[in-house]
Amino acid sequence: MDYISNSKFSESYFYGLPEIHKSEEISNAILEQNSEYIELLRPNNLKFRPIVGGPNSVTQNLSHFIDIVIKLLCREVASFIRDDMEFLNHLPTTVNPNSELITFDNVSLYTNIPHDLGITAGKYLLENTENVIENRLTKEFILASLKLILERNILLL
């Protein structure tokens, strides 16, 4: 319980990471370069990926704890693939030459999931996995924690 209750918290902060790989203007400048660097003061179509940093937020430790619990539950889902290497291990040894490998880029995936849907998914996961979580953690505690984290995480601008 001492770990979960974070008495040394601070406000979250907001910043953006430039997505230089998605800028057509930057890509063209790189192709046309004749030196080790490009000089492009203000690209018109540069977008930023928003980041909310809260390493000392009031829910940080509880979030970390619930993340551990959810990762244990996710391993029980048949379609769950942990990382790139596990994905590669699922591919057949030989691939039909007519096959196409397609990738998708999810934009703002987690910020676009409605909180009530996330909580419903968490409840479904808890109800459909057995003997994964220790008995001292109730489903009610995990769902209440998830609800608190999703609905009460605060960003001050």
Short mmCIF file of C-alpha atoms in Angstrom, two decimals:
data_model
loop_
_atom_site.label_atom_id
_atom_site.label_comp_id
_atom_site.label_asym_id
_atom_site.label_seq_id
_atom_site.Cartn_x
_atom_site.Cartn_y
_atom_site.Cartn_z
CA MET A 1 0.00 0.00 0.00
CA ASP A 2 2.91 2.36 0.66
CA TYR A 3 4.03 1.99 -2.94
CA ILE A 4 0.60 2.75 -4.38
CA SER A 5 0.05 5.90 -2.34
CA ASN A 6 2.36 8.52 -3.82
CA SER A 7 2.77 11.40 -1.36
CA LYS A 8 5.49 13.09 -3.44
CA PHE A 9 3.56 13.99 -6.56
CA SER A 10 3.71 16.90 -8.97
CA GLU A 11 1.63 18.18 -11.88
CA SER A 12 1.85 16.53 -15.27
CA TYR A 13 3.40 18.41 -18.17
CA PHE A 14 2.56 18.58 -21.85
CA TYR A 15 4.94 18.76 -24.80
CA GLY A 16 5.17 17.66 -28.42
CA LEU A 17 7.67 15.56 -30.34
CA PRO A 18 8.11 16.61 -33.97
CA GLU A 19 7.20 13.94 -36.51
CA ILE A 20 9.94 14.87 -38.98
CA HIS A 21 9.55 11.55 -40.81
CA LYS A 22 6.02 12.56 -41.87
CA SER A 23 6.91 15.98 -43.28
CA GLU A 24 6.99 16.05 -47.08
CA GLU A 25 8.92 19.33 -47.00
CA ILE A 26 11.65 17.85 -44.79
CA SER A 27 11.80 14.67 -46.89
CA ASN A 28 12.28 16.72 -50.07
CA ALA A 29 14.98 18.85 -48.43
CA ILE A 30 16.85 15.69 -47.42
CA LEU A 31 16.69 14.32 -50.98
CA GLU A 32 17.98 17.61 -52.39
CA GLN A 33 20.72 18.17 -49.81
CA ASN A 34 24.33 18.67 -50.84
CA SER A 35 25.87 18.87 -47.38
CA GLU A 36 25.76 17.01 -44.06
CA TYR A 37 22.77 18.98 -42.84
CA ILE A 38 19.69 20.67 -44.22
CA GLU A 39 18.67 24.25 -43.55
CA LEU A 40 14.93 24.49 -43.23
CA LEU A 41 13.82 27.09 -40.73
CA ARG A 42 10.06 26.62 -40.53
CA PRO A 43 8.59 23.63 -42.38
CA ASN A 44 4.93 24.29 -43.18
CA ASN A 45 3.58 20.80 -42.63
CA LEU A 46 5.46 19.68 -39.51
CA LYS A 47 3.14 17.95 -37.04
CA PHE A 48 3.80 17.09 -33.43
CA ARG A 49 2.93 13.99 -31.44
CA PRO A 50 1.43 15.21 -28.15
CA ILE A 51 3.00 13.79 -25.01
CA VAL A 52 1.65 14.14 -21.48
CA GLY A 53 4.39 13.45 -18.99
CA GLY A 54 3.43 12.67 -15.44
CA PRO A 55 6.29 10.73 -13.86
CA ASN A 56 5.31 11.99 -10.42
CA SER A 57 1.55 12.26 -10.90
CA VAL A 58 -0.74 11.32 -8.05
CA THR A 59 -1.84 8.14 -9.90
CA GLN A 60 1.62 7.14 -11.23
CA ASN A 61 2.35 4.31 -8.80
CA LEU A 62 -1.19 2.94 -8.95
CA SER A 63 -1.00 3.10 -12.77
CA HIS A 64 2.24 1.13 -12.74
CA PHE A 65 0.73 -1.49 -10.44
CA ILE A 66 -2.44 -1.89 -12.56
CA ASP A 67 -0.27 -2.06 -15.70
CA ILE A 68 1.51 -5.09 -14.23
CA VAL A 69 -1.85 -6.74 -13.47
CA ILE A 70 -3.24 -6.04 -16.96
CA LYS A 71 -0.10 -7.41 -18.63
CA LEU A 72 -0.59 -10.68 -16.73
CA LEU A 73 -4.19 -10.86 -17.93
CA CYS A 74 -3.33 -10.01 -21.55
CA ARG A 75 -1.06 -13.04 -21.80
CA GLU A 76 -4.19 -15.18 -21.50
CA VAL A 77 -5.78 -13.67 -24.63
CA ALA A 78 -5.25 -15.95 -27.64
CA SER A 79 -4.64 -13.07 -30.07
CA PHE A 80 -2.15 -11.24 -27.84
CA ILE A 81 1.31 -10.70 -29.35
CA ARG A 82 3.84 -9.17 -26.95
CA ASP A 83 6.38 -7.62 -29.32
CA ASP A 84 8.09 -7.71 -32.72
CA MET A 85 9.97 -10.94 -32.03
CA GLU A 86 6.84 -12.80 -30.98
CA PHE A 87 5.11 -11.54 -34.14
CA LEU A 88 7.98 -12.86 -36.26
CA ASN A 89 7.73 -16.22 -34.48
CA HIS A 90 4.07 -16.44 -35.54
CA LEU A 91 4.90 -16.02 -39.23
CA PRO A 92 5.19 -19.20 -41.29
CA THR A 93 8.66 -20.35 -42.34
CA THR A 94 7.83 -19.81 -45.98
CA VAL A 95 5.51 -17.13 -47.26
CA ASN A 96 3.53 -17.37 -50.47
CA PRO A 97 5.10 -14.97 -53.04
CA ASN A 98 1.63 -13.52 -53.68
CA SER A 99 1.19 -12.59 -50.02
CA GLU A 100 1.16 -8.96 -48.98
CA LEU A 101 2.35 -7.74 -45.60
CA ILE A 102 0.33 -4.72 -44.53
CA THR A 103 1.01 -2.40 -41.61
CA PHE A 104 -1.21 0.14 -39.89
CA ASP A 105 -0.33 3.29 -38.01
CA ASN A 106 -2.78 3.91 -35.20
CA VAL A 107 -3.23 7.62 -34.56
CA SER A 108 -3.89 8.60 -30.95
CA LEU A 109 -4.98 5.06 -30.14
CA TYR A 110 -5.15 5.29 -26.36
CA THR A 111 -6.52 8.82 -26.18
CA ASN A 112 -9.38 7.83 -28.49
CA ILE A 113 -10.60 4.87 -26.45
CA PRO A 114 -13.60 6.04 -24.39
CA HIS A 115 -12.96 5.50 -20.68
CA ASP A 116 -16.17 3.52 -20.17
CA LEU A 117 -15.18 1.18 -23.02
CA GLY A 118 -11.72 0.69 -21.46
CA ILE A 119 -13.31 -0.16 -18.12
CA THR A 120 -15.78 -2.54 -19.81
CA ALA A 121 -12.87 -4.25 -21.59
CA GLY A 122 -11.02 -4.55 -18.28
CA LYS A 123 -14.10 -6.10 -16.66
CA TYR A 124 -14.46 -8.57 -19.55
CA LEU A 125 -10.79 -9.51 -19.26
CA LEU A 126 -11.10 -10.09 -15.51
CA GLU A 127 -14.25 -12.18 -15.91
CA ASN A 128 -12.75 -14.37 -18.64
CA THR A 129 -9.38 -15.20 -17.11
CA GLU A 130 -9.03 -17.53 -14.16
CA ASN A 131 -6.27 -18.14 -11.64
CA VAL A 132 -4.07 -15.35 -13.03
CA ILE A 133 -4.53 -12.73 -10.33
CA GLU A 134 -3.86 -13.52 -6.68
CA ASN A 135 -6.95 -13.79 -4.47
CA ARG A 136 -5.86 -10.82 -2.36
CA LEU A 137 -6.63 -8.55 -5.34
CA THR A 138 -10.35 -8.37 -5.95
CA LYS A 139 -11.87 -7.64 -9.34
CA GLU A 140 -13.63 -4.70 -7.70
CA PHE A 141 -10.31 -3.19 -6.55
CA ILE A 142 -8.74 -3.57 -10.00
CA LEU A 143 -11.76 -2.04 -11.78
CA ALA A 144 -12.06 0.82 -9.26
CA SER A 145 -8.35 1.52 -9.70
CA LEU A 146 -8.68 1.48 -13.49
CA LYS A 147 -11.65 3.85 -13.28
CA LEU A 148 -9.74 6.21 -10.98
CA ILE A 149 -6.69 6.24 -13.26
CA LEU A 150 -8.70 6.82 -16.45
CA GLU A 151 -11.17 9.36 -15.14
CA ARG A 152 -9.15 11.30 -12.57
CA ASN A 153 -5.76 11.71 -14.20
CA ILE A 154 -5.21 15.46 -14.32
CA LEU A 155 -3.22 17.62 -16.73
CA LEU A 156 -2.75 21.27 -15.81
CA LEU A 157 -1.97 23.62 -18.71
#
